[in-house]
């Protein structure tokens, strides 16, 4: 039909214009909070991604898997990789950057932790509370990860997944995470990490792609895996038993699957109205750029586990 190519062309033009006009650069924790407030308010992200706003785990080598099930699997894989499942039930766990509470609920329900989840987004916290059954040992609070008011050594474990790119002061973030741990307490972290330019300088096209990715999703900066290790090791609170792994291959399918999910669940988008359709379309270029960066090793999915040293800080 002659109208179909025209419709596709109009959609592509509108998507491109929305993409150019819709930058969301990092300005402060308030800008991060505003972005997540908006994403939670319109409901599109939850409709498509479920209650886990993070990548999924597909195995290494990757195997086909339900998009939402892969996200829950990531939580379980990280728990077992870090050894959290061996900690006694009732331990206090802090989930930094908890989103709408998907990981916190698994950690409380399946592993017996007493969980406090924090986010800078008040709408995320409201949604997390609404989704969490009353019998689960899960609490949620609005909080800046660089200004957490809890006392030193307040938690037996700290969990943070894909929150670090939104935080500008990486050393201060590492210090806060270790400060709040009990001596011997377990830190478990997943991060989107850029290639270390000290080992292989970034070419101009790569720098341009990273800048677009930072601006589109409100990220302050990407750190390399090497830099994250250095920040943890430089903390005055002491860091021991630090281990890392690269899960880029196991998480890569989440990017194309995120786009396919819109076609699998069209009513989830269409039922929210034309603005949601346009919003969904404008996220596609960023997702494709993320997939490109993953394939080239420009960005990696780094996982980290470490303990706070005894008697320091």
Short mmCIF file of C-alpha atoms in Angstrom, two decimals, residues 24-291:
data_model
loop_
_atom_site.label_atom_id
_atom_site.label_comp_id
_atom_site.label_asym_id
_atom_site.label_seq_id
_atom_site.Cartn_x
_atom_site.Cartn_y
_atom_site.Cartn_z
CA UNK A 24 18.41 14.28 29.46
CA UNK A 25 21.93 15.24 30.56
CA UNK A 26 23.09 14.75 34.12
CA UNK A 27 23.04 17.99 36.13
CA UNK A 28 22.75 16.80 39.71
CA UNK A 29 21.03 14.06 41.73
CA UNK A 30 17.89 16.14 41.26
CA UNK A 31 18.00 15.68 37.49
CA UNK A 32 18.39 11.92 37.99
CA UNK A 33 15.40 11.95 40.34
CA UNK A 34 13.33 13.96 37.84
CA UNK A 35 14.11 11.52 35.02
CA UNK A 36 13.12 8.48 37.08
CA UNK A 37 10.04 10.27 38.40
CA UNK A 38 8.95 10.82 34.79
CA UNK A 39 9.74 7.25 33.70
CA UNK A 40 7.79 5.90 36.68
CA UNK A 41 4.87 8.28 36.19
CA UNK A 42 4.21 7.41 32.54
CA UNK A 43 4.38 3.68 33.32
CA UNK A 44 5.98 2.70 30.01
CA UNK A 45 9.18 1.28 31.48
CA UNK A 46 7.33 -0.87 33.99
CA UNK A 47 4.85 -2.05 31.36
CA UNK A 48 7.69 -3.32 29.16
CA UNK A 49 10.44 -4.25 31.64
CA UNK A 50 8.36 -5.39 34.59
CA UNK A 51 9.54 -4.59 38.11
CA UNK A 52 13.27 -5.02 37.31
CA UNK A 53 14.74 -1.93 35.68
CA UNK A 54 18.05 -3.57 34.90
CA UNK A 55 19.52 -5.94 32.33
CA UNK A 56 18.87 -9.66 32.26
CA UNK A 57 21.18 -12.66 32.46
CA UNK A 58 21.08 -15.10 29.52
CA UNK A 59 23.98 -17.41 30.37
CA UNK A 60 27.43 -17.77 28.83
CA UNK A 61 27.04 -18.73 26.06
CA UNK A 62 23.68 -16.93 25.93
CA UNK A 63 20.51 -18.98 25.51
CA UNK A 64 17.00 -17.80 24.54
CA UNK A 65 15.01 -16.79 27.58
CA UNK A 66 11.94 -14.81 28.54
CA UNK A 67 12.86 -11.12 28.81
CA UNK A 68 11.44 -10.62 32.29
CA UNK A 69 12.62 -13.97 33.61
CA UNK A 70 16.16 -13.05 32.58
CA UNK A 71 16.05 -10.05 34.90
CA UNK A 72 15.07 -12.12 37.93
CA UNK A 73 17.77 -14.59 36.92
CA UNK A 74 20.38 -11.81 37.05
CA UNK A 75 19.52 -11.24 40.72
CA UNK A 76 19.88 -14.94 41.57
CA UNK A 77 23.11 -15.27 39.57
CA UNK A 78 24.65 -12.32 41.40
CA UNK A 79 23.54 -13.64 44.79
CA UNK A 80 25.20 -17.00 44.17
CA UNK A 81 28.31 -15.55 42.50
CA UNK A 82 28.88 -13.28 45.51
CA UNK A 83 27.96 -15.92 48.11
CA UNK A 84 25.10 -13.95 49.63
CA UNK A 85 23.01 -17.12 49.79
CA UNK A 86 25.40 -18.42 52.44
CA UNK A 87 24.69 -15.54 54.84
CA UNK A 88 22.27 -16.28 57.70
CA UNK A 89 18.64 -15.25 57.32
CA UNK A 90 17.68 -11.93 58.88
CA UNK A 91 20.81 -10.09 57.83
CA UNK A 92 20.46 -6.39 57.09
CA UNK A 93 20.89 -5.55 53.40
CA UNK A 94 20.93 -2.12 51.74
CA UNK A 95 19.82 -1.94 48.09
CA UNK A 96 21.28 1.30 46.65
CA UNK A 97 19.36 2.44 43.59
CA UNK A 98 16.50 0.03 44.23
CA UNK A 99 14.21 1.19 41.43
CA UNK A 100 10.68 -0.05 42.04
CA UNK A 101 11.91 -2.79 44.34
CA UNK A 102 12.18 -5.87 42.12
CA UNK A 103 15.57 -7.01 43.43
CA UNK A 104 14.72 -6.05 47.03
CA UNK A 105 11.66 -8.28 46.99
CA UNK A 106 13.65 -11.27 45.71
CA UNK A 107 16.39 -10.69 48.28
CA UNK A 108 13.84 -10.57 51.09
CA UNK A 109 11.54 -13.35 49.87
CA UNK A 110 14.05 -15.91 48.59
CA UNK A 111 17.11 -15.23 50.75
CA UNK A 112 15.65 -13.97 54.02
CA UNK A 113 17.28 -10.54 54.12
CA UNK A 114 15.88 -7.56 56.01
CA UNK A 115 16.09 -5.09 53.11
CA UNK A 116 16.18 -1.31 52.95
CA UNK A 117 15.93 -0.06 49.37
CA UNK A 118 16.80 3.54 48.51
CA UNK A 119 16.37 5.72 45.43
CA UNK A 120 16.56 9.44 44.70
CA UNK A 121 13.18 9.17 42.94
CA UNK A 122 10.18 9.62 45.21
CA UNK A 123 7.87 8.12 42.58
CA UNK A 124 10.01 5.00 42.38
CA UNK A 125 9.84 4.63 46.15
CA UNK A 126 6.07 5.11 46.15
CA UNK A 127 5.74 2.45 43.47
CA UNK A 128 8.11 0.08 45.28
CA UNK A 129 6.00 0.35 48.42
CA UNK A 130 2.81 -0.25 46.46
CA UNK A 131 4.21 -3.40 44.81
CA UNK A 132 5.65 -4.94 47.99
CA UNK A 133 3.47 -7.31 50.06
CA UNK A 134 3.17 -6.32 53.69
CA UNK A 135 4.63 -9.60 54.95
CA UNK A 136 7.99 -9.07 53.20
CA UNK A 137 10.82 -7.60 55.24
CA UNK A 138 11.32 -4.72 52.80
CA UNK A 139 11.38 -1.01 53.51
CA UNK A 140 12.00 1.80 51.05
CA UNK A 141 13.18 5.39 51.46
CA UNK A 142 14.06 8.39 49.29
CA UNK A 143 17.77 8.99 49.72
CA UNK A 144 20.86 10.34 47.95
CA UNK A 145 23.51 7.61 47.70
CA UNK A 146 26.23 10.16 48.49
CA UNK A 147 24.51 11.43 51.63
CA UNK A 148 23.11 8.40 53.41
CA UNK A 149 22.31 9.28 57.03
CA UNK A 150 22.76 5.78 58.48
CA UNK A 151 25.50 5.11 61.00
CA UNK A 152 28.75 3.39 60.08
CA UNK A 153 28.62 -0.42 59.99
CA UNK A 154 24.83 -0.52 59.70
CA UNK A 155 24.51 -3.40 57.20
CA UNK A 156 25.66 -6.97 56.73
CA UNK A 157 25.48 -6.65 52.95
CA UNK A 158 25.13 -3.90 50.36
CA UNK A 159 23.68 -4.44 46.90
CA UNK A 160 23.78 -2.00 44.00
CA UNK A 161 22.96 -2.72 40.35
CA UNK A 162 23.41 -0.21 37.50
CA UNK A 163 23.24 2.80 39.84
CA UNK A 164 26.86 3.96 39.65
CA UNK A 165 26.64 5.60 36.18
CA UNK A 166 24.21 8.12 37.66
CA UNK A 167 26.72 9.16 40.35
CA UNK A 168 29.39 11.75 39.59
CA UNK A 169 31.78 11.28 42.52
CA UNK A 170 32.83 7.65 42.15
CA UNK A 171 35.35 7.67 45.01
CA UNK A 172 32.84 9.12 47.45
CA UNK A 173 30.32 6.51 46.34
CA UNK A 174 32.79 3.69 47.00
CA UNK A 175 33.57 5.21 50.40
CA UNK A 176 29.88 5.38 51.36
CA UNK A 177 29.23 1.78 50.37
CA UNK A 178 32.12 0.48 52.45
CA UNK A 179 31.41 2.85 55.35
CA UNK A 180 27.97 1.35 55.86
CA UNK A 181 29.20 -2.25 55.89
CA UNK A 182 29.98 -4.25 58.97
CA UNK A 183 33.62 -5.42 59.06
CA UNK A 184 33.58 -8.55 56.94
CA UNK A 185 30.31 -7.44 55.39
CA UNK A 186 29.69 -8.21 51.71
CA UNK A 187 29.44 -5.60 48.95
CA UNK A 188 27.86 -6.80 45.68
CA UNK A 189 27.87 -4.40 42.76
CA UNK A 190 27.04 -4.39 39.04
CA UNK A 191 28.02 -1.49 36.83
CA UNK A 192 28.05 -0.37 33.21
CA UNK A 193 31.78 0.10 32.72
CA UNK A 194 33.54 1.77 29.83
CA UNK A 195 36.80 0.50 28.39
CA UNK A 196 39.79 1.87 30.30
CA UNK A 197 41.32 4.58 28.07
CA UNK A 198 44.66 4.13 29.83
CA UNK A 199 44.96 0.73 28.18
CA UNK A 200 43.32 1.53 24.85
CA UNK A 201 42.57 5.19 24.07
CA UNK A 202 39.05 6.00 22.96
CA UNK A 203 38.67 7.00 19.34
CA UNK A 204 36.62 10.04 18.45
CA UNK A 205 33.53 8.06 17.29
CA UNK A 206 33.64 6.10 20.53
CA UNK A 207 33.80 9.26 22.61
CA UNK A 208 30.84 10.64 20.66
CA UNK A 209 28.80 7.49 21.33
CA UNK A 210 29.61 7.59 25.04
CA UNK A 211 28.55 11.25 25.21
CA UNK A 212 25.22 10.43 23.57
CA UNK A 213 24.64 7.57 26.00
CA UNK A 214 25.45 9.79 28.96
CA UNK A 215 23.12 12.55 27.78
CA UNK A 216 20.17 10.40 26.79
CA UNK A 217 19.72 8.53 30.06
CA UNK A 218 20.96 11.06 32.60
CA UNK A 219 24.27 9.40 33.44
CA UNK A 220 27.00 11.39 35.10
CA UNK A 221 29.94 9.23 33.95
CA UNK A 222 30.94 5.68 33.15
CA UNK A 223 33.91 4.30 35.07
CA UNK A 224 36.14 1.50 33.86
CA UNK A 225 36.24 -1.78 35.76
CA UNK A 226 39.81 -0.95 36.68
CA UNK A 227 38.76 2.43 38.09
CA UNK A 228 36.00 0.87 40.21
CA UNK A 229 38.54 -1.51 41.73
CA UNK A 230 40.90 1.38 42.44
CA UNK A 231 38.16 3.40 44.13
CA UNK A 232 37.22 0.50 46.38
CA UNK A 233 40.84 -0.22 47.26
CA UNK A 234 41.50 3.47 48.00
CA UNK A 235 38.65 3.76 50.50
CA UNK A 236 39.71 4.63 54.05
CA UNK A 237 37.29 1.99 55.34
CA UNK A 238 39.33 -0.83 53.87
CA UNK A 239 38.49 -3.28 51.12
CA UNK A 240 39.54 -6.94 51.02
CA UNK A 241 38.67 -10.05 49.02
CA UNK A 242 37.84 -7.97 45.95
CA UNK A 243 36.79 -10.04 42.94
CA UNK A 244 35.47 -8.97 39.54
CA UNK A 245 33.92 -10.59 36.49
CA UNK A 246 32.83 -9.40 33.05
CA UNK A 247 29.25 -10.48 32.30
CA UNK A 248 28.94 -8.55 29.04
CA UNK A 249 28.33 -11.65 26.94
CA UNK A 250 25.68 -12.98 29.32
CA UNK A 251 23.78 -9.66 29.42
CA UNK A 252 24.12 -8.52 25.78
CA UNK A 253 20.84 -10.14 24.57
CA UNK A 254 18.91 -7.81 26.89
CA UNK A 255 19.46 -4.92 24.48
CA UNK A 256 17.83 -6.37 21.34
CA UNK A 257 15.25 -8.10 23.53
CA UNK A 258 14.27 -4.72 25.01
CA UNK A 259 13.26 -3.58 21.53
CA UNK A 260 11.50 -6.85 20.66
CA UNK A 261 9.49 -6.63 23.88
CA UNK A 262 7.65 -3.61 22.47
CA UNK A 263 6.46 -5.75 19.56
CA UNK A 264 5.57 -8.67 21.83
CA UNK A 265 3.47 -6.43 24.07
CA UNK A 266 2.13 -3.74 21.69
CA UNK A 267 -0.94 -3.11 23.81
CA UNK A 268 1.29 -2.28 26.78
CA UNK A 269 2.49 0.71 24.78
CA UNK A 270 -0.60 1.57 22.73
CA UNK A 271 -2.88 1.60 25.77
CA UNK A 272 -0.85 4.47 27.25
CA UNK A 273 -1.61 6.72 24.28
CA UNK A 274 0.31 8.40 21.45
CA UNK A 275 2.86 10.04 23.74
CA UNK A 276 3.92 6.64 25.06
CA UNK A 277 4.34 5.33 21.51
CA UNK A 278 6.56 8.27 20.66
CA UNK A 279 8.46 7.87 23.93
CA UNK A 280 9.05 4.20 23.20
CA UNK A 281 10.29 4.94 19.70
CA UNK A 282 12.70 7.61 20.90
CA UNK A 283 14.43 5.13 23.21
CA UNK A 284 15.26 2.76 20.34
CA UNK A 285 18.37 4.64 19.06
CA UNK A 286 19.91 4.67 22.55
CA UNK A 287 19.26 0.96 22.98
CA UNK A 288 20.86 0.27 19.60
CA UNK A 289 23.87 2.39 20.56
CA UNK A 290 24.15 0.47 23.82
CA UNK A 291 24.15 -2.80 21.88
#
